[in-house]
Amino acid sequence: MSPSPSQIFIILLTVLFHFHHSSSFSLSVENPEQNFILSPNHTFTAGFYPVGENAYSFAIWFTQKHKHLDDNNNNNATIVWMANRDQPVNGKRSTLSLLKTGNLVLTDAGQSVVWSTDTDSSKPLQLVLHETGNLVLQELNTNGSINSTIWQSFDFPTDTLLPGQTLTRFTKLVSSRSETNFSSGFYKLFFDNDNILRILYEGPRVSSVFWPDPWLTSNGAAGSGSRSTYNSSRIASLDSFGRFSSSDNFVFNTSDYGALLQRRLTLDHDGNVRIYSRKDEKQSWFVSGQFKQQPCFVHGICGPNSTCSNDPMNGRKCSCLPGYVWIDDQDYYQGCRPNFQLSCSNKTHESRFLALPHVDFYGYDYAFYVNKTYKECEDLCSHLCGCAGFQYTFTAEYGGYYFCYPKIQLLNGHRSQSFLGSFYLKLPKSSDFVDDMKIQQNGMGRVCSTNGVVKLEREYIKEKENGSLKFMLWFAGGLGGVELLGFFLVWFFLFRSSKNSDEENNGYILAAAGFRKFSYSELKQATKGFSQEIGRGAGGSVYRAVLSDNRVAAIKRLHEANQGESESEFFAEVSIIGRLNHMNLIGMWGYCAEGKHRLLVYEYMEKGTLADNLSSNELDWGKRYNIAMGTAKGLAYLHEECLEWILHCDIKPQNILIDSDYQPKVADFGLSKLLNRDDLDNSNFSRIRGTRGYMAPEWVFNLQITSKVDVYSYGVVVLEMITGKSPTTGIQIKEELCHERLVTWVREKRRKGLEVGCWVEQIVDPKLGSNYDVMKMETLANVALDCVADDKDVRPTMSQVVERLLSHDNNY
Ligand SMILES: *[C@@H]1O[C@H](CO)[C@@H](O)[C@H](O)[C@H]1NC(C)=O
Ligand SMILES: *[C@@H]1O[C@H](CO)[C@@H](O)[C@H](O)[C@H]1NC(C)=O
Ligand SMILES: *[C@@H]1O[C@H](CO)[C@@H](O)[C@H](O)[C@H]1NC(C)=O
Ligand SMILES: *[C@@H]1O[C@H](CO)[C@@H](O)[C@H](O)[C@H]1NC(C)=O
Ligand SMILES: *[C@@H]1O[C@H](CO)[C@@H](O)[C@H](O)[C@H]1NC(C)=O
Ligand SMILES: *[C@@H]1O[C@H](CO)[C@@H](O)[C@H](O)[C@H]1NC(C)=O
Ligand SMILES: *[C@@H]1O[C@H](CO)[C@@H](O)[C@H](O)[C@H]1NC(C)=O
Ligand SMILES: *[C@@H]1O[C@H](CO)[C@@H](O)[C@H](O)[C@H]1NC(C)=O
Ligand SMILES: *[C@@H]1O[C@H](CO)[C@@H](O)[C@H](O)[C@H]1NC(C)=O
Ligand SMILES: *[C@@H]1O[C@H](CO)[C@@H](O)[C@H](O)[C@H]1NC(C)=O
């Protein structure tokens, strides 16, 4: 989208400074269409961002070329930095100005200075936004070359670290208050005095560290991973390929590690550090890793006197304890207060205890007693004035012990089926909270968003002014106290979009810029007369081709078109596929529809199919896991995020291609749609589509076909990757339906193995040896088994699969 010279207007302004002018350049909060700075390739924008009603912060965000404005005319840009997050400025007469003294100041409504860089310089200065997202104030030599950087936004992060930006001993990330309130929240990511990178919850009343897990020792001993207290350089950074590493030896690879993507690491308002990635602005952000696996183990997340529970379907949920009510039901960080009064006299009969199974609170034990009876523990709490309840648990270890923990504060509560003890809450005897448990289970709690990820509604609307504006500002200031003439130059690029209006009216932009129509003769030449067949699949054969621009492509030649279909109908179908754009979906570069010829042009994958790679034993455990994850992401995108709902209907290892980094790309999607019509017309085709062994029971039993058929096939593919056994050849078990063999075999192993505790080891592909992560393998196997449930409603959706894999991906 580079502007042609005729579309560029260069306005050169030279301004004479009067003696009393104190500022050389400024950006105003008014006219946001003009007052912003773009990075060279337009990835980032710096300007005033609305953070509330008539409240603005000077911020840097990922540029949104296709804005989707909401009712309040706001858009949800991804903010990466803010100058004045805690002190927004007025929507009138607020400016960011570079003073002659060299100080960059943000002035609220023309009055008070709310933020400044505190720099001073007598040299000419230049403020530029780099392509990395770093806003830099540079000193220039008189010949215009850069002398030095005197200030940069990378040194003052807010809640986000961009690739190339370093977290140091002088900086920390501070979360936002909520998804919509950008002011400083309760969580900090910082280097502690022992050189360890930690996440701290700093609430209104208490503060505590919860990552890394506080019970792990930090001096490099076993348990803490490999954190080291000995390296005092205290630096951490994220690279563009998705690795975060810190000087305390903490290294974190994202699930899409290796791909060059837009990335950011954000300490989210819910206290978790997440690494997000996306290919470009047209995609929504994807969580490719998070530091804390269990969202309920983030301290302070539900506030005091409440419990947090997490279920994979609905996400995290905060609930007040029975007898307690929300202090502010819009802000659950504040927690709950008792809705009763418990007098502090020493009379047992005034209190009673309500058992809350599977509930635990972290910390704030009054004391800790071993082998007290339940009655003794209860008496202790009822006589202890500040006691709010007690934990009473039995542990079978070391011959069996009872533990009694009376609690004086109820913080960091969580409810989880895996916690086997119970909590006994102290309530007044006269209280009428008999039904409280019922109320709780009816869902009185607050449902919070799962991940803090907002799914972008992707609706491309026409850019209002077709405008894009670029500033580069120079300032020649006073030298040695003598006021000189100042000047500044504004390069003012205005360029018109050259997009043709038809395309815009279609409401979308073809994802692959190169998507085009090829002629048959061109493709015939590129494939050397269809001489190199590399595969044969649904609807046609695939040939290797070298296009005229030397790109290697895979060309699928579909079986001859049925008479009724016109070229434009074909185009309509193909363009839907062509506009899908995801790193785990094979890219389509174009098509050919001429006479009876129908061809599709795809990107070529050197490493071939998953089936090839499995049979040639190329894939270690890490690669297999990545492939399972990537395939799930691709399918989730296909099912849920793309503009039209597309089922694949034929997921199998032959349709999953592997790129040079061993990232999977799902191929042949959308073909079912293209071929569908043929089937209806052609009575020779049965209704059944897909491949034996991978097909969901719905096909066989003639039930409604939904996206869950792909989930089923995905589950079979994952089982195949885990076990190394093909569902089409089967295992020595008598079963009627071929495809049930592998599935039932694994299911049986789990059923029997759960009693003895190690079933995973029995199913894993012997070629993997013991080089795999047992916990992750078990998660993967459990997810796959859920995917192959006979009842489609029991199967998870593909995005739930991704979430489950991600949440078990990095268990720190
Ligand atoms: C900007 O984009 C061009 C073309 O895509 C690329 O060659 C160049 O390296 C990019 N510049 C930066 C600073 O990323
Ligand atoms: C954001 O949160 C802060 C702190 O709780 C509060 O003072 C401020 O009013 C909130 N801002 C908005 C726009 O809600
Ligand atoms: C912006 O985010 C808020 C809060 O997550 C959401 O309610 C709103 O719908 C989003 N608006 C747009 C235009 O996506
Ligand atoms: C500009 O001046 C600086 C020192 O004042 C010198 O180091 C640099 O080489 C000069 N650059 C050019 C392009 O002349
Ligand atoms: C920066 O400016 C100082 C003083 O004018 C000069 O001595 C120095 O060489 C300059 N440095 C560079 C890298 O241009
Ligand atoms: C300390 O950490 C830094 C950054 O990770 C690394 O470059 C350096 O080699 C480490 N020092 C030692 C002594 O390990
Ligand atoms: C991250 O990836 C690199 C290169 O693939 C590997 O050497 C390293 O062990 C990985 N680290 C972790 C923690 O998985
Ligand atoms: C939580 O409950 C206790 C009583 O159990 C009460 O003393 C405390 O003030 C409550 N916390 C808040 C934040 O209201
Ligand atoms: C409360 O009563 C118990 C027994 O009735 C007694 O042992 C205990 O000392 C009393 N505590 C206080 C604080 O009076
Ligand atoms: C606690 O009780 C168990 C069973 O009653 C007994 O085996 C164990 O020795 C006791 N431990 C202590 C420390 O009293």
PDB file of N, CA, C and O in Angstrom, residues 461-518:
ATOM      1  N   ILE A 461     -14.531  -1.709   8.273  1.00  0.00           N
ATOM      2  CA  ILE A 461     -15.266  -0.574   7.744  1.00  0.00           C
ATOM      3  C   ILE A 461     -14.289   0.348   7.048  1.00  0.00           C
ATOM      4  O   ILE A 461     -13.106   0.353   7.318  1.00  0.00           O
ATOM      5  N   LYS A 462     -14.835   1.103   6.165  1.00  0.00           N
ATOM      6  CA  LYS A 462     -14.014   1.947   5.329  1.00  0.00           C
ATOM      7  C   LYS A 462     -13.304   2.966   6.204  1.00  0.00           C
ATOM      8  O   LYS A 462     -13.884   3.545   7.104  1.00  0.00           O
ATOM      9  N   GLU A 463     -12.045   3.186   5.917  1.00  0.00           N
ATOM     10  CA  GLU A 463     -11.326   4.209   6.653  1.00  0.00           C
ATOM     11  C   GLU A 463     -11.950   5.548   6.342  1.00  0.00           C
ATOM     12  O   GLU A 463     -12.165   5.898   5.196  1.00  0.00           O
ATOM     13  N   LYS A 464     -12.218   6.273   7.379  1.00  0.00           N
ATOM     14  CA  LYS A 464     -13.007   7.480   7.227  1.00  0.00           C
ATOM     15  C   LYS A 464     -12.403   8.471   6.259  1.00  0.00           C
ATOM     16  O   LYS A 464     -13.027   8.919   5.324  1.00  0.00           O
ATOM     17  N   GLU A 465     -11.170   8.821   6.517  1.00  0.00           N
ATOM     18  CA  GLU A 465     -10.560   9.860   5.703  1.00  0.00           C
ATOM     19  C   GLU A 465      -9.595   9.276   4.693  1.00  0.00           C
ATOM     20  O   GLU A 465      -8.854  10.005   4.069  1.00  0.00           O
ATOM     21  N   ASN A 466      -9.578   7.973   4.563  1.00  0.00           N
ATOM     22  CA  ASN A 466      -8.533   7.348   3.774  1.00  0.00           C
ATOM     23  C   ASN A 466      -7.189   7.881   4.221  1.00  0.00           C
ATOM     24  O   ASN A 466      -6.268   8.037   3.433  1.00  0.00           O
ATOM     25  N   GLY A 467      -7.095   8.242   5.428  1.00  0.00           N
ATOM     26  CA  GLY A 467      -5.972   9.048   5.848  1.00  0.00           C
ATOM     27  C   GLY A 467      -4.938   8.293   6.628  1.00  0.00           C
ATOM     28  O   GLY A 467      -5.200   7.345   7.315  1.00  0.00           O
ATOM     29  N   SER A 468      -3.770   8.714   6.486  1.00  0.00           N
ATOM     30  CA  SER A 468      -2.692   8.164   7.251  1.00  0.00           C
ATOM     31  C   SER A 468      -1.719   9.299   7.338  1.00  0.00           C
ATOM     32  O   SER A 468      -1.504  10.029   6.402  1.00  0.00           O
ATOM     33  N   LEU A 469      -1.159   9.459   8.473  1.00  0.00           N
ATOM     34  CA  LEU A 469      -0.464  10.703   8.718  1.00  0.00           C
ATOM     35  C   LEU A 469       0.833  10.369   9.393  1.00  0.00           C
ATOM     36  O   LEU A 469       0.910   9.494  10.223  1.00  0.00           O
ATOM     37  N   LYS A 470       1.816  11.021   9.012  1.00  0.00           N
ATOM     38  CA  LYS A 470       3.114  10.692   9.572  1.00  0.00           C
ATOM     39  C   LYS A 470       3.829  11.972   9.962  1.00  0.00           C
ATOM     40  O   LYS A 470       3.904  12.914   9.201  1.00  0.00           O
ATOM     41  N   PHE A 471       4.300  11.981  11.144  1.00  0.00           N
ATOM     42  CA  PHE A 471       5.012  13.159  11.629  1.00  0.00           C
ATOM     43  C   PHE A 471       6.462  12.823  11.869  1.00  0.00           C
ATOM     44  O   PHE A 471       6.786  11.775  12.371  1.00  0.00           O
ATOM     45  N   MET A 472       7.250  13.725  11.544  1.00  0.00           N
ATOM     46  CA  MET A 472       8.606  13.595  12.021  1.00  0.00           C
ATOM     47  C   MET A 472       8.973  14.993  12.437  1.00  0.00           C
ATOM     48  O   MET A 472       8.827  15.947  11.690  1.00  0.00           O
ATOM     49  N   LEU A 473       9.367  15.114  13.628  1.00  0.00           N
ATOM     50  CA  LEU A 473       9.494  16.456  14.157  1.00  0.00           C
ATOM     51  C   LEU A 473      10.896  16.728  14.628  1.00  0.00           C
ATOM     52  O   LEU A 473      11.495  15.954  15.343  1.00  0.00           O
ATOM     53  N   TRP A 474      11.360  17.776  14.199  1.00  0.00           N
ATOM     54  CA  TRP A 474      12.689  18.179  14.600  1.00  0.00           C
ATOM     55  C   TRP A 474      12.586  19.490  15.329  1.00  0.00           C
ATOM     56  O   TRP A 474      11.746  20.303  15.051  1.00  0.00           O
ATOM     57  N   PHE A 475      13.489  19.650  16.196  1.00  0.00           N
ATOM     58  CA  PHE A 475      13.462  20.906  16.903  1.00  0.00           C
ATOM     59  C   PHE A 475      14.873  21.444  17.026  1.00  0.00           C
ATOM     60  O   PHE A 475      15.784  20.732  17.441  1.00  0.00           O
ATOM     61  N   ALA A 476      15.023  22.640  16.645  1.00  0.00           N
ATOM     62  CA  ALA A 476      16.300  23.291  16.902  1.00  0.00           C
ATOM     63  C   ALA A 476      16.076  24.278  18.021  1.00  0.00           C
ATOM     64  O   ALA A 476      15.314  25.227  17.881  1.00  0.00           O
ATOM     65  N   GLY A 477      16.634  24.039  19.108  1.00  0.00           N
ATOM     66  CA  GLY A 477      16.336  24.841  20.291  1.00  0.00           C
ATOM     67  C   GLY A 477      17.414  25.856  20.581  1.00  0.00           C
ATOM     68  O   GLY A 477      18.343  26.058  19.804  1.00  0.00           O
ATOM     69  N   GLY A 478      17.285  26.487  21.705  1.00  0.00           N
ATOM     70  CA  GLY A 478      18.252  27.500  22.108  1.00  0.00           C
ATOM     71  C   GLY A 478      19.602  26.865  22.405  1.00  0.00           C
ATOM     72  O   GLY A 478      19.681  25.804  22.965  1.00  0.00           O
ATOM     73  N   LEU A 479      20.613  27.510  22.031  1.00  0.00           N
ATOM     74  CA  LEU A 479      21.965  27.028  22.323  1.00  0.00           C
ATOM     75  C   LEU A 479      22.600  28.015  23.287  1.00  0.00           C
ATOM     76  O   LEU A 479      22.588  29.205  23.046  1.00  0.00           O
ATOM     77  N   GLY A 480      23.148  27.506  24.355  1.00  0.00           N
ATOM     78  CA  GLY A 480      23.844  28.364  25.319  1.00  0.00           C
ATOM     79  C   GLY A 480      22.988  29.505  25.814  1.00  0.00           C
ATOM     80  O   GLY A 480      23.461  30.601  26.041  1.00  0.00           O
ATOM     81  N   GLY A 481      21.733  29.240  25.969  1.00  0.00           N
ATOM     82  CA  GLY A 481      20.847  30.242  26.531  1.00  0.00           C
ATOM     83  C   GLY A 481      20.407  31.285  25.515  1.00  0.00           C
ATOM     84  O   GLY A 481      19.526  32.079  25.781  1.00  0.00           O
ATOM     85  N   VAL A 482      20.960  31.291  24.352  1.00  0.00           N
ATOM     86  CA  VAL A 482      20.561  32.262  23.339  1.00  0.00           C
ATOM     87  C   VAL A 482      19.402  31.694  22.536  1.00  0.00           C
ATOM     88  O   VAL A 482      19.460  30.569  22.074  1.00  0.00           O
ATOM     89  N   GLU A 483      18.380  32.447  22.413  1.00  0.00           N
ATOM     90  CA  GLU A 483      17.247  31.942  21.656  1.00  0.00           C
ATOM     91  C   GLU A 483      17.527  32.047  20.172  1.00  0.00           C
ATOM     92  O   GLU A 483      17.898  33.097  19.658  1.00  0.00           O
ATOM     93  N   LEU A 484      17.419  30.970  19.527  1.00  0.00           N
ATOM     94  CA  LEU A 484      17.647  30.968  18.082  1.00  0.00           C
ATOM     95  C   LEU A 484      16.329  30.802  17.358  1.00  0.00           C
ATOM     96  O   LEU A 484      15.282  30.603  17.960  1.00  0.00           O
ATOM     97  N   LEU A 485      16.398  30.852  16.100  1.00  0.00           N
ATOM     98  CA  LEU A 485      15.205  30.560  15.334  1.00  0.00           C
ATOM     99  C   LEU A 485      14.950  29.075  15.409  1.00  0.00           C
ATOM    100  O   LEU A 485      15.848  28.265  15.200  1.00  0.00           O
ATOM    101  N   GLY A 486      13.760  28.749  15.687  1.00  0.00           N
ATOM    102  CA  GLY A 486      13.437  27.328  15.717  1.00  0.00           C
ATOM    103  C   GLY A 486      12.713  26.981  14.440  1.00  0.00           C
ATOM    104  O   GLY A 486      12.129  27.823  13.801  1.00  0.00           O
ATOM    105  N   PHE A 487      12.820  25.761  14.099  1.00  0.00           N
ATOM    106  CA  PHE A 487      12.026  25.376  12.948  1.00  0.00           C
ATOM    107  C   PHE A 487      11.580  23.944  13.135  1.00  0.00           C
ATOM    108  O   PHE A 487      12.165  23.177  13.882  1.00  0.00           O
ATOM    109  N   PHE A 488      10.518  23.652  12.554  1.00  0.00           N
ATOM    110  CA  PHE A 488      10.247  22.236  12.479  1.00  0.00           C
ATOM    111  C   PHE A 488       9.647  21.867  11.148  1.00  0.00           C
ATOM    112  O   PHE A 488       9.076  22.680  10.433  1.00  0.00           O
ATOM    113  N   LEU A 489       9.917  20.703  10.799  1.00  0.00           N
ATOM    114  CA  LEU A 489       9.481  20.221   9.501  1.00  0.00           C
ATOM    115  C   LEU A 489       8.425  19.172   9.749  1.00  0.00           C
ATOM    116  O   LEU A 489       8.546  18.351  10.622  1.00  0.00           O
ATOM    117  N   VAL A 490       7.423  19.257   8.988  1.00  0.00           N
ATOM    118  CA  VAL A 490       6.419  18.217   9.100  1.00  0.00           C
ATOM    119  C   VAL A 490       6.288  17.531   7.753  1.00  0.00           C
ATOM    120  O   VAL A 490       6.002  18.162   6.749  1.00  0.00           O
ATOM    121  N   TRP A 491       6.593  16.326   7.743  1.00  0.00           N
ATOM    122  CA  TRP A 491       6.345  15.579   6.520  1.00  0.00           C
ATOM    123  C   TRP A 491       4.926  15.069   6.646  1.00  0.00           C
ATOM    124  O   TRP A 491       4.604  14.343   7.593  1.00  0.00           O
ATOM    125  N   PHE A 492       4.175  15.464   5.770  1.00  0.00           N
ATOM    126  CA  PHE A 492       2.765  15.223   5.918  1.00  0.00           C
ATOM    127  C   PHE A 492       2.347  14.323   4.764  1.00  0.00           C
ATOM    128  O   PHE A 492       2.201  14.768   3.640  1.00  0.00           O
ATOM    129  N   PHE A 493       2.294  13.080   5.036  1.00  0.00           N
ATOM    130  CA  PHE A 493       1.917  12.175   3.950  1.00  0.00           C
ATOM    131  C   PHE A 493       0.430  11.917   4.024  1.00  0.00           C
ATOM    132  O   PHE A 493      -0.067  11.444   5.026  1.00  0.00           O
ATOM    133  N   LEU A 494      -0.192  12.244   2.978  1.00  0.00           N
ATOM    134  CA  LEU A 494      -1.606  11.922   2.924  1.00  0.00           C
ATOM    135  C   LEU A 494      -1.748  11.011   1.748  1.00  0.00           C
ATOM    136  O   LEU A 494      -1.377  11.374   0.645  1.00  0.00           O
ATOM    137  N   PHE A 495      -2.189   9.836   1.960  1.00  0.00           N
ATOM    138  CA  PHE A 495      -2.405   9.094   0.736  1.00  0.00           C
ATOM    139  C   PHE A 495      -3.732   8.382   0.718  1.00  0.00           C
ATOM    140  O   PHE A 495      -4.281   7.999   1.729  1.00  0.00           O
ATOM    141  N   ARG A 496      -4.206   8.294  -0.464  1.00  0.00           N
ATOM    142  CA  ARG A 496      -5.501   7.698  -0.666  1.00  0.00           C
ATOM    143  C   ARG A 496      -5.379   6.212  -0.783  1.00  0.00           C
ATOM    144  O   ARG A 496      -4.422   5.724  -1.366  1.00  0.00           O
ATOM    145  N   SER A 497      -6.336   5.558  -0.296  1.00  0.00           N
ATOM    146  CA  SER A 497      -6.336   4.120  -0.483  1.00  0.00           C
ATOM    147  C   SER A 497      -6.632   3.850  -1.948  1.00  0.00           C
ATOM    148  O   SER A 497      -7.469   4.470  -2.557  1.00  0.00           O
ATOM    149  N   SER A 498      -5.882   2.907  -2.507  1.00  0.00           N
ATOM    150  CA  SER A 498      -6.118   2.618  -3.912  1.00  0.00           C
ATOM    151  C   SER A 498      -6.988   1.379  -4.065  1.00  0.00           C
ATOM    152  O   SER A 498      -7.130   0.823  -5.126  1.00  0.00           O
ATOM    153  N   LYS A 499      -7.546   0.939  -2.943  1.00  0.00           N
ATOM    154  CA  LYS A 499      -8.397  -0.247  -3.004  1.00  0.00           C
ATOM    155  C   LYS A 499      -9.604   0.002  -3.894  1.00  0.00           C
ATOM    156  O   LYS A 499     -10.198   1.073  -3.859  1.00  0.00           O
ATOM    157  N   ASN A 500      -9.972  -0.946  -4.658  1.00  0.00           N
ATOM    158  CA  ASN A 500     -11.144  -0.702  -5.479  1.00  0.00           C
ATOM    159  C   ASN A 500     -12.408  -0.895  -4.657  1.00  0.00           C
ATOM    160  O   ASN A 500     -12.451  -1.654  -3.710  1.00  0.00           O
ATOM    161  N   SER A 501     -13.397  -0.138  -4.999  1.00  0.00           N
ATOM    162  CA  SER A 501     -14.522  -0.019  -4.088  1.00  0.00           C
ATOM    163  C   SER A 501     -15.363  -1.287  -4.043  1.00  0.00           C
ATOM    164  O   SER A 501     -15.989  -1.578  -3.039  1.00  0.00           O
ATOM    165  N   ASP A 502     -15.324  -2.081  -5.110  1.00  0.00           N
ATOM    166  CA  ASP A 502     -16.073  -3.334  -5.083  1.00  0.00           C
ATOM    167  C   ASP A 502     -15.600  -4.219  -3.952  1.00  0.00           C
ATOM    168  O   ASP A 502     -16.370  -4.793  -3.206  1.00  0.00           O
ATOM    169  N   GLU A 503     -14.277  -4.283  -3.878  1.00  0.00           N
ATOM    170  CA  GLU A 503     -13.685  -5.134  -2.869  1.00  0.00           C
ATOM    171  C   GLU A 503     -14.094  -4.671  -1.482  1.00  0.00           C
ATOM    172  O   GLU A 503     -14.429  -5.456  -0.623  1.00  0.00           O
ATOM    173  N   GLU A 504     -14.119  -3.365  -1.330  1.00  0.00           N
ATOM    174  CA  GLU A 504     -14.495  -2.842  -0.030  1.00  0.00           C
ATOM    175  C   GLU A 504     -15.950  -3.152   0.277  1.00  0.00           C
ATOM    176  O   GLU A 504     -16.300  -3.454   1.401  1.00  0.00           O
ATOM    177  N   ASN A 505     -16.755  -3.081  -0.760  1.00  0.00           N
ATOM    178  CA  ASN A 505     -18.166  -3.346  -0.529  1.00  0.00           C
ATOM    179  C   ASN A 505     -18.412  -4.789  -0.144  1.00  0.00           C
ATOM    180  O   ASN A 505     -19.390  -5.100   0.506  1.00  0.00           O
ATOM    181  N   ASN A 506     -17.513  -5.652  -0.572  1.00  0.00           N
ATOM    182  CA  ASN A 506     -17.652  -7.039  -0.171  1.00  0.00           C
ATOM    183  C   ASN A 506     -17.491  -7.197   1.331  1.00  0.00           C
ATOM    184  O   ASN A 506     -17.820  -8.229   1.884  1.00  0.00           O
ATOM    185  N   GLY A 507     -16.944  -6.193   1.980  1.00  0.00           N
ATOM    186  CA  GLY A 507     -16.827  -6.244   3.420  1.00  0.00           C
ATOM    187  C   GLY A 507     -15.609  -6.991   3.898  1.00  0.00           C
ATOM    188  O   GLY A 507     -15.475  -7.272   5.060  1.00  0.00           O
ATOM    189  N   TYR A 508     -14.718  -7.341   3.015  1.00  0.00           N
ATOM    190  CA  TYR A 508     -13.515  -8.010   3.481  1.00  0.00           C
ATOM    191  C   TYR A 508     -12.381  -7.709   2.541  1.00  0.00           C
ATOM    192  O   TYR A 508     -12.557  -7.201   1.440  1.00  0.00           O
ATOM    193  N   ILE A 509     -11.233  -8.051   2.976  1.00  0.00           N
ATOM    194  CA  ILE A 509     -10.062  -7.870   2.146  1.00  0.00           C
ATOM    195  C   ILE A 509      -9.439  -9.241   2.011  1.00  0.00           C
ATOM    196  O   ILE A 509      -9.264  -9.937   3.000  1.00  0.00           O
ATOM    197  N   LEU A 510      -9.154  -9.641   0.830  1.00  0.00           N
ATOM    198  CA  LEU A 510      -8.566 -10.964   0.666  1.00  0.00           C
ATOM    199  C   LEU A 510      -7.293 -11.037   1.481  1.00  0.00           C
ATOM    200  O   LEU A 510      -6.447 -10.175   1.413  1.00  0.00           O
ATOM    201  N   ALA A 511      -7.212 -12.107   2.257  1.00  0.00           N
ATOM    202  CA  ALA A 511      -6.144 -12.186   3.242  1.00  0.00           C
ATOM    203  C   ALA A 511      -4.785 -12.233   2.580  1.00  0.00           C
ATOM    204  O   ALA A 511      -3.900 -11.464   2.864  1.00  0.00           O
ATOM    205  N   ALA A 512      -4.635 -13.149   1.660  1.00  0.00           N
ATOM    206  CA  ALA A 512      -3.349 -13.245   1.014  1.00  0.00           C
ATOM    207  C   ALA A 512      -3.340 -12.222  -0.092  1.00  0.00           C
ATOM    208  O   ALA A 512      -4.144 -12.266  -1.004  1.00  0.00           O
ATOM    209  N   ALA A 513      -2.423 -11.288   0.026  1.00  0.00           N
ATOM    210  CA  ALA A 513      -2.420 -10.187  -0.922  1.00  0.00           C
ATOM    211  C   ALA A 513      -2.243 -10.721  -2.341  1.00  0.00           C
ATOM    212  O   ALA A 513      -2.727 -10.165  -3.303  1.00  0.00           O
ATOM    213  N   GLY A 514      -1.554 -11.863  -2.458  1.00  0.00           N
ATOM    214  CA  GLY A 514      -1.260 -12.383  -3.784  1.00  0.00           C
ATOM    215  C   GLY A 514      -2.353 -13.252  -4.360  1.00  0.00           C
ATOM    216  O   GLY A 514      -2.190 -13.802  -5.432  1.00  0.00           O
ATOM    217  N   PHE A 515      -3.459 -13.433  -3.676  1.00  0.00           N
ATOM    218  CA  PHE A 515      -4.505 -14.326  -4.143  1.00  0.00           C
ATOM    219  C   PHE A 515      -4.994 -13.895  -5.515  1.00  0.00           C
ATOM    220  O   PHE A 515      -5.418 -12.774  -5.718  1.00  0.00           O
ATOM    221  N   ARG A 516      -4.877 -14.773  -6.476  1.00  0.00           N
ATOM    222  CA  ARG A 516      -5.277 -14.335  -7.807  1.00  0.00           C
ATOM    223  C   ARG A 516      -5.745 -15.512  -8.665  1.00  0.00           C
ATOM    224  O   ARG A 516      -5.634 -16.673  -8.276  1.00  0.00           O
ATOM    225  N   LYS A 517      -6.221 -15.133  -9.831  1.00  0.00           N
ATOM    226  CA  LYS A 517      -6.674 -16.118 -10.792  1.00  0.00           C
ATOM    227  C   LYS A 517      -5.511 -16.480 -11.712  1.00  0.00           C
ATOM    228  O   LYS A 517      -4.786 -15.611 -12.168  1.00  0.00           O
ATOM    229  N   PHE A 518      -5.296 -17.767 -11.908  1.00  0.00           N
ATOM    230  CA  PHE A 518      -4.247 -18.220 -12.814  1.00  0.00           C
ATOM    231  C   PHE A 518      -4.912 -18.749 -14.083  1.00  0.00           C
ATOM    232  O   PHE A 518      -6.051 -19.227 -14.042  1.00  0.00           O
TER     233      PHE A 518
END
